[in-house]
Amino acid sequence: MVTAREVAQLCGVSVATVSRVFNRPATVSATTRERVERVARDLDFSPNESARALSRQQSAMVGLVWDTDHRRPGWRHPFLQDLLLGLKSALSSHGYHLLLLATSDDARDRRPGVSLADPIGYVSMTRRHHLAGLVLIDSGTDADAFTAFAQSGLPCVALDVALSGPRATHVTSDNAGGAAEAVRHLAALGHRRIATITGPRGNAPAAARTEGYLRGLAEAGLTAREDLVITGDYYRESGFVGMRRLLARKDPPTAVFAASDEMAVGALLAARAAGLRVPGDLAVVGFDDIEVASLVDPALTTVAQDKPGFGTAAAGAMLAMIENAGAPEPVLLPTKLVVRDSCGGHPRR
Amino acid sequence: MVTAREVAQLCGVSVATVSRVFNRPATVSATTRERVERVARDLDFSPNESARALSRQQSAMVGLVWDTDHRRPGWRHPFLQDLLLGLKSALSSHGYHLLLLATSDDARDRRPGVSLADPIGYVSMTRRHHLAGLVLIDSGTDADAFTAFAQSGLPCVALDVALSGPRATHVTSDNAGGAAEAVRHLAALGHRRIATITGPRGNAPAAARTEGYLRGLAEAGLTAREDLVITGDYYRESGFVGMRRLLARKDPPTAVFAASDEMAVGALLAARAAGLRVPGDLAVVGFDDIEVASLVDPALTTVAQDKPGFGTAAAGAMLAMIENAGAPEPVLLPTKLVVRDSCGGHPRR
DNA sequence: CTGAAAGCGCTTACAG
DNA sequence: CTGAAAGCGCTTACAG
């Protein structure tokens, strides 16, 4: 590995100057700068990142906390790939890499041979790696650690959880707005008994979607019925079971808004199992717009989240924090109702 | 951040001793070791990773190259999430984190203000970050850079590409075997005119699947027909178009093996568009077993890849290389035929 | 505009 | 078993 020292020697300057060319080019005379740049390029030199991080107390890495271990097996983020892609591209263009952190359960952060159990906190992990900041994906289980981190003053952007702090902000879909739109769509099609299958208790987006559902009913002049609200957990199975229960009500719904596409698919299956046709006998709307949504039969009408937007917004907020001091405003990503076949087409009026 | 120096002072030992407790505990007397461990724990100390990486010339990070930029928009790895999960967990348990590298196009690795265009190679990037090694996901476009890296002597495990080198190995599904099994399954159901829609030219798994297709035909005593082999590109659209062309043959196939589930779905849609029933008029088998496979109608019979196995195997090979010298044997992951409804059930005999 | 020097926080031969 | 010292490769006040 060629070092700054070698470049310096070849150029007849000090390493300080080489360093300046890379960090504050404006403070170096044009002649020297160009010479150093040429030699650096010829030698394929660029500054060693560990050394740079150590001396600046800041690395070119942003940490990503994606805690999977407390999840039930098979858990999948509805659009992790798009999220990562958006994050990675946006961060990349500013020279940052993404460090996927090993979290709590799957390993205490120790190397083989280290017998010492070191307590792991996001704060100390961030400091130890000199990370520029942390992106936190809501896991539901680590709420306290998340809050502690947000309070720490280290740059932090949370996805799907409303965290705040001196240098913390968050990005979320307009969950309430999207849900309300879905319900209005159903109402516009003539439905009056509109049920919902919600996400898990304690999950913020789930709560917002339920809130939007209620708002949508109100806006359509419909009154909410408690027996038409069923708690699910985002997974397909809970959509199936929930729908079955809804269909057993004395005055069963003619439409259902599921807080995730997975549950909507479950509802579709339950309807089929009960001998109902969708959308003929039952209309269903999902949330997320995962790939499956367009492939099930009938294709699912759903509230689409701005998947790459999540990554881009998170990266944007993070970069802003890294470069400035305070915390940018939280980002509320607009959703979009994608009308397909599970509600019987477009509103009648 | 508490440093080794503070721990040392509190314990009345040198920093060297503190360091030894973390790196070669056996070389420290039990009494001192315990004292240091206690104090370290109380102070929530663990060694700074940048400093450690700099001085050992090796970090606790494994790089991951997932190049997305040359891909057509919308490209998705069929199971990136499972792959990441497997990788992350296995690496974590040995104390390694995963660094998602910003690759070629989306950014030259420079920070704002740096005007110097530094040529990026995987080798120099690995050295600059003192990475313990690199996991390469086949992108098809970066073949030369991949090969160069594999030759470099740095630990390298490639996924889906047969790379080798002093410290390079690779993990792949048994693509040929899986494809052959799919074809035998079709033949056992009585099909004699079995077509295939392949993956893109130049893609190694695609070539292996085609080879397996031919082998499967041979094993079933059938002769291959050139007009029943259509080149696709893994995407759904190419499955649709390919199937339409196949159906236009003078002696059209009664079954098709698609080298990806996406293309199989495309084939399903083409069959439906042509007024054919699946599996009544046409049997179809896919490859991958993505989530969608079980949700399309009819549910897709397909060759499942060992998704978490990919990550685990890659991590295992990487860890072996990090700890020893040479390159472990390449890993061939077994596939598994998942029989669902798109071929008309189980073989008749 | 440039250089000498201190410092970032560890690890690891080398002595003892 | 333990310590003093050198070294990993940068960056950044501080002088000049």
XYZ file of C-alpha atoms (C1' of nucleotides) in Angstrom:
730
model
C 0.000 0.000 0.000
C 1.496 3.311 -0.993
C 1.457 5.883 1.747
C 1.357 9.644 1.908
C 4.992 9.596 2.905
C 6.040 8.052 -0.364
C 4.000 10.520 -2.336
C 5.497 13.340 -0.316
C 9.035 12.187 -0.951
C 8.476 11.843 -4.660
C 7.044 15.327 -4.766
C 9.624 16.856 -2.493
C 6.984 18.090 -0.065
C 5.925 17.148 3.448
C 3.189 14.666 4.252
C 1.237 17.556 5.681
C 1.014 19.030 2.246
C -0.091 15.766 0.708
C -2.758 15.562 3.340
C -3.898 19.080 2.594
C -4.269 18.315 -1.063
C -6.798 15.706 -0.109
C -8.577 17.611 2.626
C -8.340 21.296 1.897
C -7.073 21.622 -1.615
C -7.774 25.335 -1.577
C -5.033 25.921 0.957
C -2.356 24.541 -1.323
C -0.739 26.411 -4.185
C -1.918 25.345 -7.581
C 1.486 24.136 -8.673
C 2.108 21.886 -5.697
C -1.455 20.679 -5.703
C -1.253 19.574 -9.284
C 2.073 17.890 -8.786
C 0.814 15.988 -5.784
C -2.375 15.017 -7.567
C -0.450 13.667 -10.504
C 1.910 11.631 -8.420
C -0.906 10.355 -6.226
C -2.788 9.216 -9.251
C 0.251 7.611 -10.807
C 0.973 5.721 -7.630
C -2.677 4.904 -7.086
C -2.529 6.492 -3.700
C -5.422 7.448 -1.559
C -5.385 7.972 2.170
C -5.682 4.993 4.413
C -9.133 5.014 5.953
C -8.267 3.576 9.332
C -5.558 6.123 9.897
C -7.752 8.903 8.680
C -10.608 7.825 10.908
C -8.331 7.592 13.881
C -6.850 10.977 13.445
C -10.026 12.812 12.474
C -12.121 10.919 14.974
C -14.597 10.299 12.218
C -14.795 7.631 9.579
C -16.383 7.615 6.155
C -18.926 5.070 7.305
C -22.530 5.292 8.375
C -23.792 2.439 10.501
C -27.015 0.624 9.783
C -28.870 -1.169 12.521
C -31.112 -3.832 11.125
C -31.937 -6.053 13.989
C -33.328 -9.318 12.844
C -32.747 -11.574 15.727
C -35.697 -10.929 17.891
C -37.956 -11.305 14.935
C -39.811 -14.429 14.307
C -38.039 -16.543 11.708
C -38.964 -15.642 8.214
C -39.468 -12.027 9.034
C -38.799 -9.857 6.057
C -38.671 -6.165 5.716
C -41.177 -5.392 2.979
C -38.592 -3.588 0.867
C -35.161 -3.887 2.358
C -33.490 -4.185 -1.000
C -34.854 -0.905 -2.288
C -34.086 0.742 0.988
C -30.480 -0.400 0.946
C -30.084 0.599 -2.632
C -31.383 4.099 -1.999
C -29.246 4.489 1.086
C -26.122 3.129 -0.482
C -26.343 5.226 -3.622
C -27.058 8.454 -1.848
C -24.377 7.918 0.765
C -21.918 6.759 -1.831
C -22.147 9.915 -3.782
C -20.776 11.676 -0.737
C -18.076 9.124 -0.120
C -19.697 7.195 2.674
C -19.981 3.468 2.994
C -22.636 1.600 4.907
C -21.645 -0.584 7.829
C -24.159 -3.304 8.575
C -23.804 -3.687 12.286
C -23.887 -6.984 14.015
C -26.501 -6.407 16.658
C -27.237 -7.579 20.118
C -28.184 -11.193 19.914
C -26.418 -12.658 17.000
C -23.132 -11.718 18.576
C -21.686 -9.754 21.337
C -19.101 -7.759 19.474
C -16.091 -9.771 20.393
C -13.422 -11.520 18.512
C -12.517 -15.124 19.068
C -10.313 -15.478 22.072
C -11.794 -12.520 23.810
C -13.401 -13.786 26.929
C -14.514 -10.424 28.087
C -18.211 -9.830 27.801
C -18.435 -6.277 26.680
C -21.789 -4.660 27.052
C -22.890 -3.336 23.719
C -24.640 -0.117 23.219
C -25.178 1.665 19.976
C -23.423 4.673 21.353
C -20.220 2.916 22.226
C -20.292 0.924 19.031
C -20.617 4.133 17.060
C -17.760 5.704 18.953
C -15.518 2.717 18.693
C -15.873 2.659 14.936
C -15.860 6.420 14.672
C -19.026 6.141 12.636
C -20.363 9.304 11.112
C -23.834 8.357 12.285
C -26.391 5.601 12.574
C -29.476 4.714 10.578
C -31.933 2.766 12.686
C -34.548 0.494 11.212
C -37.424 -0.019 13.566
C -37.294 -3.421 15.144
C -39.889 -2.862 17.771
C -37.841 -4.632 20.379
C -34.976 -2.284 20.872
C -36.923 0.834 21.633
C -34.930 1.802 24.695
C -31.585 1.441 23.005
C -32.899 3.477 20.092
C -34.084 6.261 22.332
C -30.816 6.291 24.218
C -28.939 6.622 20.995
C -31.137 9.414 19.699
C -30.435 11.307 22.901
C -26.695 10.848 22.633
C -26.073 13.697 20.248
C -24.614 11.422 17.600
C -26.213 11.774 14.171
C -29.186 9.466 13.964
C -31.947 8.884 11.494
C -34.672 6.459 12.376
C -36.936 4.768 9.874
C -40.557 4.226 10.819
C -40.093 5.348 14.417
C -40.526 8.895 15.603
C -37.199 9.397 17.306
C -35.792 12.765 18.046
C -32.852 14.286 19.799
C -30.161 16.919 19.391
C -29.026 15.357 16.130
C -31.754 12.839 15.512
C -34.600 12.815 13.044
C -36.743 10.258 11.288
C -38.423 9.351 8.061
C -41.832 7.753 7.799
C -44.457 7.178 5.189
C -47.626 9.169 5.480
C -49.249 6.133 7.001
C -52.355 7.883 8.222
C -52.869 9.723 4.974
C -52.431 6.596 2.914
C -54.843 4.621 5.027
C -57.436 7.376 4.897
C -57.176 7.489 1.140
C -57.674 3.738 0.932
C -60.827 3.970 3.020
C -62.181 6.888 1.030
C -61.598 4.864 -2.111
C -63.632 2.034 -0.678
C -66.377 4.378 0.466
C -66.493 5.983 -2.951
C -67.141 2.563 -4.417
C -70.230 2.387 -2.263
C -68.989 0.370 0.653
C -70.449 1.214 4.051
C -69.212 -1.626 6.219
C -65.466 -1.295 5.925
C -63.308 -3.341 8.267
C -59.601 -3.159 9.017
C -56.946 -5.621 10.043
C -54.254 -3.650 11.813
C -50.564 -4.097 12.391
C -49.216 -5.170 15.772
C -49.810 -3.149 18.919
C -46.933 -0.909 19.828
C -45.892 -0.446 16.238
C -46.047 3.198 15.252
C -46.857 2.855 11.564
C -49.595 0.397 12.499
C -51.131 2.900 14.883
C -50.981 5.608 12.247
C -52.670 3.396 9.706
C -55.473 2.647 12.093
C -55.829 6.320 12.821
C -56.012 6.981 9.083
C -58.623 4.291 8.722
C -60.807 6.001 11.302
C -60.231 9.375 9.731
C -61.152 7.997 6.342
C -64.406 6.613 7.703
C -65.235 9.924 9.295
C -64.461 11.818 6.121
C -66.794 9.507 4.253
C -69.496 10.098 6.809
C -69.385 6.541 8.058
C -69.343 5.562 11.690
C -66.682 3.236 12.981
C -67.712 -0.113 14.379
C -65.468 -1.627 16.976
C -66.232 -5.132 15.877
C -64.831 -4.328 12.454
C -61.346 -3.611 13.785
C -59.131 -6.650 14.202
C -55.569 -6.626 15.429
C -53.075 -8.416 13.202
C -49.289 -8.530 13.145
C -48.435 -7.731 9.500
C -47.990 -11.408 8.631
C -50.141 -13.247 6.170
C -51.476 -15.739 8.659
C -52.931 -13.006 10.817
C -54.690 -11.583 7.777
C -56.213 -14.948 7.077
C -57.376 -15.499 10.616
C -58.531 -11.912 10.992
C -60.590 -12.053 7.837
C -62.193 -15.286 8.902
C -63.259 -13.679 12.142
C -64.593 -10.631 10.358
C -66.668 -12.755 8.034
C -68.220 -14.423 11.055
C -69.621 -11.139 12.362
C -73.382 -10.794 12.371
C -73.228 -7.899 9.968
C -70.040 -8.706 8.051
C -68.017 -6.118 6.180
C -68.133 -5.783 2.409
C -64.651 -4.324 2.318
C -61.465 -4.577 4.295
C -58.381 -2.429 4.613
C -55.368 -4.498 5.661
C -52.402 -2.641 7.122
C -49.965 -4.733 5.061
C -50.049 -6.515 1.729
C -49.119 -9.749 3.411
C -52.256 -9.558 5.539
C -54.261 -8.502 2.514
C -53.138 -11.668 0.787
C -54.179 -13.608 3.851
C -57.576 -11.927 3.673
C -57.857 -12.832 0.011
C -57.199 -16.459 0.850
C -59.700 -16.425 3.699
C -62.340 -14.964 1.422
C -61.661 -17.631 -1.149
C -61.808 -20.301 1.531
C -65.175 -18.950 2.604
C -66.447 -19.191 -0.930
C -66.551 -15.444 -1.484
C -65.368 -13.775 -4.627
C -63.058 -10.797 -4.583
C -63.946 -8.141 -5.521
C -67.517 -9.316 -6.183
C -68.404 -10.168 -2.599
C -65.562 -8.486 -0.796
C -63.225 -5.634 -1.637
C -59.729 -5.581 -0.191
C -57.007 -2.976 -0.045
C -53.487 -3.596 1.239
C -50.541 -1.458 2.239
C -46.914 -1.427 1.017
C -47.178 -2.468 -2.607
C -44.750 -5.327 -2.381
C -43.985 -7.307 -5.497
C -46.542 -9.947 -4.690
C -49.355 -7.397 -4.738
C -49.503 -7.259 -8.500
C -49.252 -11.006 -8.866
C -51.956 -12.373 -6.670
C -55.326 -13.029 -8.193
C -57.065 -10.644 -8.167
C -54.198 -8.157 -8.282
C -54.211 -6.163 -5.110
C -55.235 -2.545 -4.831
C -52.859 -1.131 -2.278
C -51.256 1.913 -0.728
C -47.738 2.100 -2.142
C -44.856 3.319 -0.048
C -42.054 5.262 -1.691
C -39.478 2.521 -1.322
C -36.351 4.044 -2.800
C -37.451 7.356 -1.308
C -36.925 5.931 2.143
C -33.279 5.296 1.496
C -32.731 8.558 -0.269
C -34.459 10.594 2.402
C -32.588 8.819 5.167
C -29.281 9.402 3.450
C -30.142 13.034 2.823
C -31.006 13.645 6.439
C -27.894 11.853 7.579
C -25.611 13.808 5.314
C -27.180 17.056 6.404
C -26.518 16.155 10.004
C -22.984 15.111 9.359
C -22.217 18.378 7.697
C -24.165 20.704 9.944
C -25.082 20.630 13.560
C -28.786 20.442 14.370
C -31.429 17.965 13.331
C -33.358 18.393 10.082
C -37.133 18.198 10.098
C -38.648 14.717 10.063
C -39.540 13.513 6.587
C -43.048 12.360 5.782
C -43.044 10.420 2.551
C -46.205 10.621 0.488
C -47.944 7.361 -0.309
C -49.846 6.549 -3.444
C -52.966 4.494 -3.903
C -52.384 1.924 -6.614
C -55.692 0.778 -7.982
C -55.710 -2.771 -9.300
C -58.436 -5.392 -9.274
C -59.234 -6.283 -5.699
C -61.838 -3.566 -5.223
C -63.670 -3.835 -8.475
C -61.869 -1.161 -10.430
C -62.118 2.546 -10.209
C -64.634 4.413 -8.087
C -67.996 4.672 -9.682
C -67.931 8.403 -9.454
C -14.737 7.425 25.004
C -12.736 5.624 27.612
C -9.352 4.467 26.409
C -6.984 1.686 27.302
C -4.769 4.228 29.005
C -7.442 5.087 31.532
C -8.117 1.449 32.245
C -4.397 0.855 32.630
C -3.993 3.699 35.071
C -6.898 2.576 37.194
C -5.450 -0.916 37.301
C -1.906 0.180 37.856
C -0.662 -1.667 34.774
C 0.618 -0.618 31.374
C -1.559 -0.235 28.310
C 0.304 -3.163 26.843
C -1.154 -5.362 29.504
C -4.649 -4.066 28.908
C -4.195 -4.803 25.256
C -3.001 -8.313 26.026
C -6.058 -9.020 28.104
C -8.139 -8.365 25.022
C -5.938 -10.074 22.491
C -4.030 -12.874 24.178
C -5.626 -13.329 27.560
C -3.615 -16.484 28.112
C -0.401 -14.514 28.340
C -1.605 -12.497 31.294
C -1.640 -13.693 34.894
C -5.053 -14.594 36.159
C -5.035 -11.902 38.838
C -4.168 -9.035 36.549
C -6.451 -10.334 33.872
C -9.421 -10.395 36.156
C -8.680 -6.989 37.537
C -8.418 -5.500 34.070
C -11.558 -7.242 32.933
C -13.501 -5.907 35.858
C -12.361 -2.357 35.402
C -12.904 -2.529 31.652
C -16.413 -3.687 32.200
C -17.125 -1.073 34.825
C -15.860 1.658 32.565
C -17.593 0.159 29.545
C -14.301 0.044 27.742
C -13.539 -1.838 24.616
C -10.737 -1.147 22.203
C -11.214 1.496 19.598
C -11.669 -0.195 16.253
C -9.935 2.358 14.071
C -6.841 2.293 16.203
C -6.896 -1.441 16.369
C -7.312 -1.770 12.625
C -4.496 0.642 11.997
C -2.076 -1.065 14.246
C -2.960 -4.636 13.333
C -3.365 -3.803 9.665
C -6.647 -5.663 9.782
C -10.110 -4.581 10.729
C -13.064 -6.532 12.051
C -14.965 -5.890 8.845
C -15.673 -7.951 5.787
C -16.553 -6.020 2.663
C -19.535 -6.842 0.502
C -19.617 -5.891 -3.129
C -23.142 -5.680 -4.413
C -22.967 -3.727 -7.579
C -26.306 -2.469 -8.628
C -25.525 0.368 -10.868
C -24.974 -1.236 -14.178
C -28.137 -3.212 -13.756
C -31.269 -2.220 -15.401
C -33.496 -0.319 -13.012
C -35.665 -2.530 -10.929
C -33.116 -5.300 -10.798
C -33.497 -7.336 -7.672
C -31.389 -10.087 -6.310
C -33.820 -12.958 -5.853
C -33.011 -13.323 -2.190
C -30.724 -10.574 -1.018
C -32.410 -10.280 2.331
C -31.850 -13.917 3.257
C -28.342 -13.726 1.948
C -27.519 -10.700 4.058
C -29.095 -12.218 7.076
C -27.095 -15.404 6.769
C -23.884 -13.515 6.160
C -24.414 -11.057 8.935
C -25.295 -13.618 11.565
C -22.444 -15.939 10.770
C -19.886 -13.166 10.590
C -21.271 -11.534 13.700
C -20.720 -14.577 15.790
C -17.031 -14.164 15.093
C -17.030 -10.463 15.732
C -17.047 -9.231 12.161
C -19.257 -6.566 10.700
C -20.277 -6.265 7.078
C -19.257 -3.230 5.079
C -21.506 -2.541 2.123
C -19.117 -0.993 -0.314
C -20.026 1.875 -2.518
C -19.042 0.610 -5.907
C -17.795 2.042 -9.136
C -20.523 4.100 -10.625
C -22.612 5.400 -7.841
C -19.574 7.170 -6.489
C -15.943 7.417 -6.871
C -14.821 6.971 -3.287
C -14.185 10.544 -2.453
C -15.379 12.928 0.097
C -16.824 16.308 -0.677
C -14.094 18.767 -1.365
C -11.756 16.195 -2.718
C -11.125 17.052 -6.278
C -8.772 14.217 -6.887
C -10.195 11.444 -8.994
C -8.873 8.339 -7.389
C -9.108 5.207 -9.419
C -10.975 2.579 -7.528
C -10.084 -1.012 -7.426
C -11.356 -3.586 -5.053
C -7.829 -4.345 -3.991
C -6.951 -0.838 -2.977
C -10.329 -0.324 -1.373
C -9.810 -3.442 0.699
C -6.365 -2.327 1.729
C -7.395 1.187 2.529
C -10.068 -0.042 4.896
C -7.925 -2.891 6.156
C -10.813 -5.209 5.390
C -10.454 -8.800 6.453
C -11.759 -9.902 3.078
C -14.358 -9.352 0.399
C -17.558 -11.142 -0.518
C -18.420 -10.605 -4.155
C -21.913 -10.947 -5.511
C -21.914 -11.654 -9.198
C -22.883 -8.609 -11.150
C -21.931 -9.861 -14.556
C -20.401 -6.544 -15.478
C -17.396 -6.411 -13.272
C -15.829 -9.689 -14.231
C -12.345 -8.328 -14.748
C -12.236 -6.497 -11.462
C -13.491 -9.622 -9.725
C -10.814 -11.764 -11.278
C -8.135 -9.265 -10.415
C -9.258 -9.264 -6.837
C -9.347 -13.043 -6.600
C -5.770 -13.103 -7.818
C -4.609 -10.554 -5.293
C -4.162 -12.946 -2.416
C -6.685 -11.128 -0.263
C -9.440 -13.347 1.154
C -12.270 -13.526 -1.322
C -15.469 -15.475 -1.605
C -17.552 -15.098 -4.713
C -21.212 -15.936 -4.967
C -22.486 -17.473 -8.173
C -19.216 -16.997 -10.036
C -16.450 -19.551 -10.143
C -13.571 -17.405 -8.975
C -10.399 -18.843 -7.588
C -7.042 -17.662 -6.434
C -4.544 -18.062 -3.621
C -7.154 -17.146 -1.063
C -10.308 -17.134 -3.144
C -13.165 -19.554 -3.332
C -16.820 -19.471 -4.249
C -20.250 -20.750 -3.389
C -22.882 -21.702 -5.927
C -26.106 -23.622 -6.016
C -26.083 -26.941 -7.767
C -27.640 -25.249 -10.749
C -27.121 -28.085 -13.173
C -28.363 -30.692 -10.743
C -31.444 -28.695 -9.876
C -32.314 -28.087 -13.495
C -31.849 -31.739 -14.359
C -34.145 -32.744 -11.543
C -36.795 -30.318 -12.768
C -36.654 -31.808 -16.244
C -36.769 -35.374 -14.951
C -39.840 -34.393 -12.939
C -41.525 -33.123 -16.073
C -40.529 -36.218 -18.035
C -41.855 -38.444 -15.273
C -45.192 -36.720 -15.641
C -45.235 -37.866 -19.240
C -43.997 -34.772 -21.009
C -41.877 -35.336 -24.092
C -41.657 -31.864 -25.570
C -39.995 -29.925 -22.816
C -38.755 -26.425 -23.570
C -36.533 -24.092 -21.597
C -36.198 -20.375 -21.245
C -32.642 -19.701 -20.159
C -30.929 -16.955 -18.230
C -28.764 -14.387 -19.984
C -25.697 -15.361 -21.997
C -22.465 -15.008 -20.103
C -24.116 -15.727 -16.788
C -22.587 -18.784 -15.193
C -25.609 -20.060 -13.262
C -27.676 -19.647 -16.404
C -25.249 -21.763 -18.389
C -25.257 -24.425 -15.673
C -29.035 -24.547 -15.652
C -29.136 -25.004 -19.394
C -26.568 -27.746 -19.105
C -28.700 -29.408 -16.443
C -31.730 -29.098 -18.679
C -29.935 -30.955 -21.434
C -28.649 -33.570 -19.036
C -32.145 -34.045 -17.649
C -33.507 -34.621 -21.132
C -30.793 -37.135 -21.868
C -31.391 -38.959 -18.616
C -35.067 -39.192 -19.486
C -34.203 -40.560 -22.882
C -35.501 -37.504 -24.685
C -33.684 -35.705 -27.441
C -33.103 -32.007 -27.247
C -34.671 -29.749 -29.828
C -32.900 -26.552 -30.591
C -36.121 -24.728 -31.299
C -37.277 -25.418 -27.759
C -34.427 -23.463 -26.188
C -35.046 -19.762 -25.868
C -32.664 -17.254 -24.357
C -34.141 -15.057 -21.662
C -32.583 -12.685 -19.163
C -34.136 -13.765 -15.840
C -36.764 -11.034 -15.961
C -40.449 -11.674 -16.190
C -40.909 -9.935 -19.483
C -38.447 -12.238 -21.199
C -40.369 -15.224 -19.835
C -43.545 -13.840 -21.303
C -42.051 -13.154 -24.690
C -40.128 -16.409 -24.707
C -43.193 -18.439 -23.925
C -45.170 -16.738 -26.621
C -42.498 -17.660 -29.145
C -42.407 -21.233 -27.916
C -46.145 -21.562 -28.266
C -45.851 -20.404 -31.852
C -43.586 -23.335 -32.777
C -45.028 -25.847 -35.186
C -44.766 -28.596 -32.593
C -45.141 -26.609 -29.383
C -43.903 -27.818 -26.003
C -46.234 -29.217 -23.372
C -43.878 -28.209 -20.608
C -41.321 -25.520 -19.945
C -38.453 -25.141 -17.539
C -37.712 -21.483 -16.838
C -34.321 -20.633 -15.364
C -35.901 -18.188 -12.925
C -39.223 -17.859 -11.150
C -39.682 -14.424 -12.618
C -39.526 -15.861 -16.107
C -41.766 -18.723 -15.039
C -44.356 -16.194 -13.966
C -43.959 -14.533 -17.334
C -44.529 -17.887 -18.991
C -47.637 -18.411 -16.889
C -49.008 -15.094 -18.042
C -48.205 -15.843 -21.671
C -49.970 -19.181 -21.418
C -53.001 -17.504 -19.932
C -52.938 -14.857 -22.640
C -52.859 -17.629 -25.239
C -55.897 -19.227 -23.697
C -54.015 -22.207 -22.323
C -54.562 -23.616 -18.889
C -51.702 -24.400 -16.563
C -51.082 -27.163 -15.747
C -53.780 -28.664 -17.968
C -52.334 -27.557 -21.288
C -48.869 -26.558 -20.207
C -46.663 -27.489 -17.274
C -44.150 -24.999 -15.956
C -41.252 -25.223 -13.530
C -39.255 -22.273 -12.269
C -35.990 -21.770 -10.418
C -35.212 -19.921 -7.159
C -38.360 -20.334 -5.092
C -38.919 -16.669 -4.453
C -41.860 -15.617 -2.338
C -44.061 -15.008 -5.319
C -43.750 -18.625 -6.447
C -46.222 -19.879 -3.881
C -48.642 -17.059 -4.516
C -49.190 -17.074 -8.222
C -52.063 -19.067 -9.560
C -51.339 -21.880 -10.052
C -48.657 -22.030 -7.400
C -45.322 -22.592 -9.054
C -43.384 -25.814 -8.905
C -39.799 -24.702 -8.712
C -36.217 -25.533 -7.882
C -35.498 -23.938 -4.522
C -32.107 -22.494 -3.714
C -30.784 -22.685 -0.182
C -31.092 -18.985 0.485
C -29.797 -18.617 4.028
C -27.275 -21.339 3.193
C -25.622 -18.976 0.748
C -24.861 -16.472 3.433
C -23.783 -19.043 5.948
C -21.523 -20.845 3.515
C -19.968 -17.611 2.336
C -19.319 -16.512 5.885
C -17.883 -19.890 6.776
C -15.480 -19.847 3.879
C -14.488 -16.290 4.635
C -13.816 -16.987 8.289
C -11.772 -20.035 7.396
C -9.646 -17.935 5.093
C -9.203 -15.191 7.578
C -7.959 -17.591 10.159
C -5.888 -19.866 7.984
C -3.947 -19.350 4.837
C -5.108 -21.260 1.763
C -8.467 -21.350 0.040
C -11.191 -23.753 1.130
C -12.914 -25.907 -1.444
C -15.732 -24.277 -3.398
C -19.166 -24.915 -1.929
C -21.917 -26.430 -4.030
C -25.248 -25.898 -2.335
C -27.870 -28.566 -2.952
C -31.148 -27.437 -4.473
C -34.536 -28.881 -3.779
C -37.480 -29.391 -6.090
C -40.584 -27.893 -4.519
C -43.639 -29.456 -6.094
C -46.688 -27.215 -6.188
C -49.453 -26.911 -8.739
C -48.000 -25.722 -12.009
C -47.164 -29.179 -13.298
C -50.278 -31.023 -12.321
C -49.160 -32.467 -9.035
C -46.823 -35.298 -8.303
C -45.387 -37.561 -10.929
C -47.734 -40.295 -11.984
C -45.205 -42.900 -11.063
C 1.712 28.621 1.284
C 4.457 25.039 3.786
C 6.865 22.132 7.354
C 7.930 20.034 11.979
C 5.684 18.031 15.594
C 2.216 16.214 18.348
C -1.487 13.303 18.584
C -5.367 9.884 17.372
C -5.539 4.805 20.427
C -4.175 0.816 19.816
C -0.610 -3.679 19.110
C 3.569 -6.097 19.226
C 8.252 -7.399 19.086
C 11.944 -6.774 22.398
C 13.907 -6.833 26.963
C 13.880 -8.101 31.437
C 4.398 -12.284 33.332
C 5.028 -7.234 32.386
C 6.667 -2.610 30.693
C 8.877 0.890 27.604
C 9.086 2.003 23.060
C 8.281 2.007 18.332
C 5.059 1.958 14.902
C 0.498 1.761 12.192
C -0.662 6.268 8.532
C -2.926 9.889 8.736
C -4.586 15.161 10.298
C -4.188 19.569 12.305
C -3.063 23.348 15.121
C 1.125 26.079 15.450
C 4.958 28.644 13.571
C 7.112 30.799 10.099
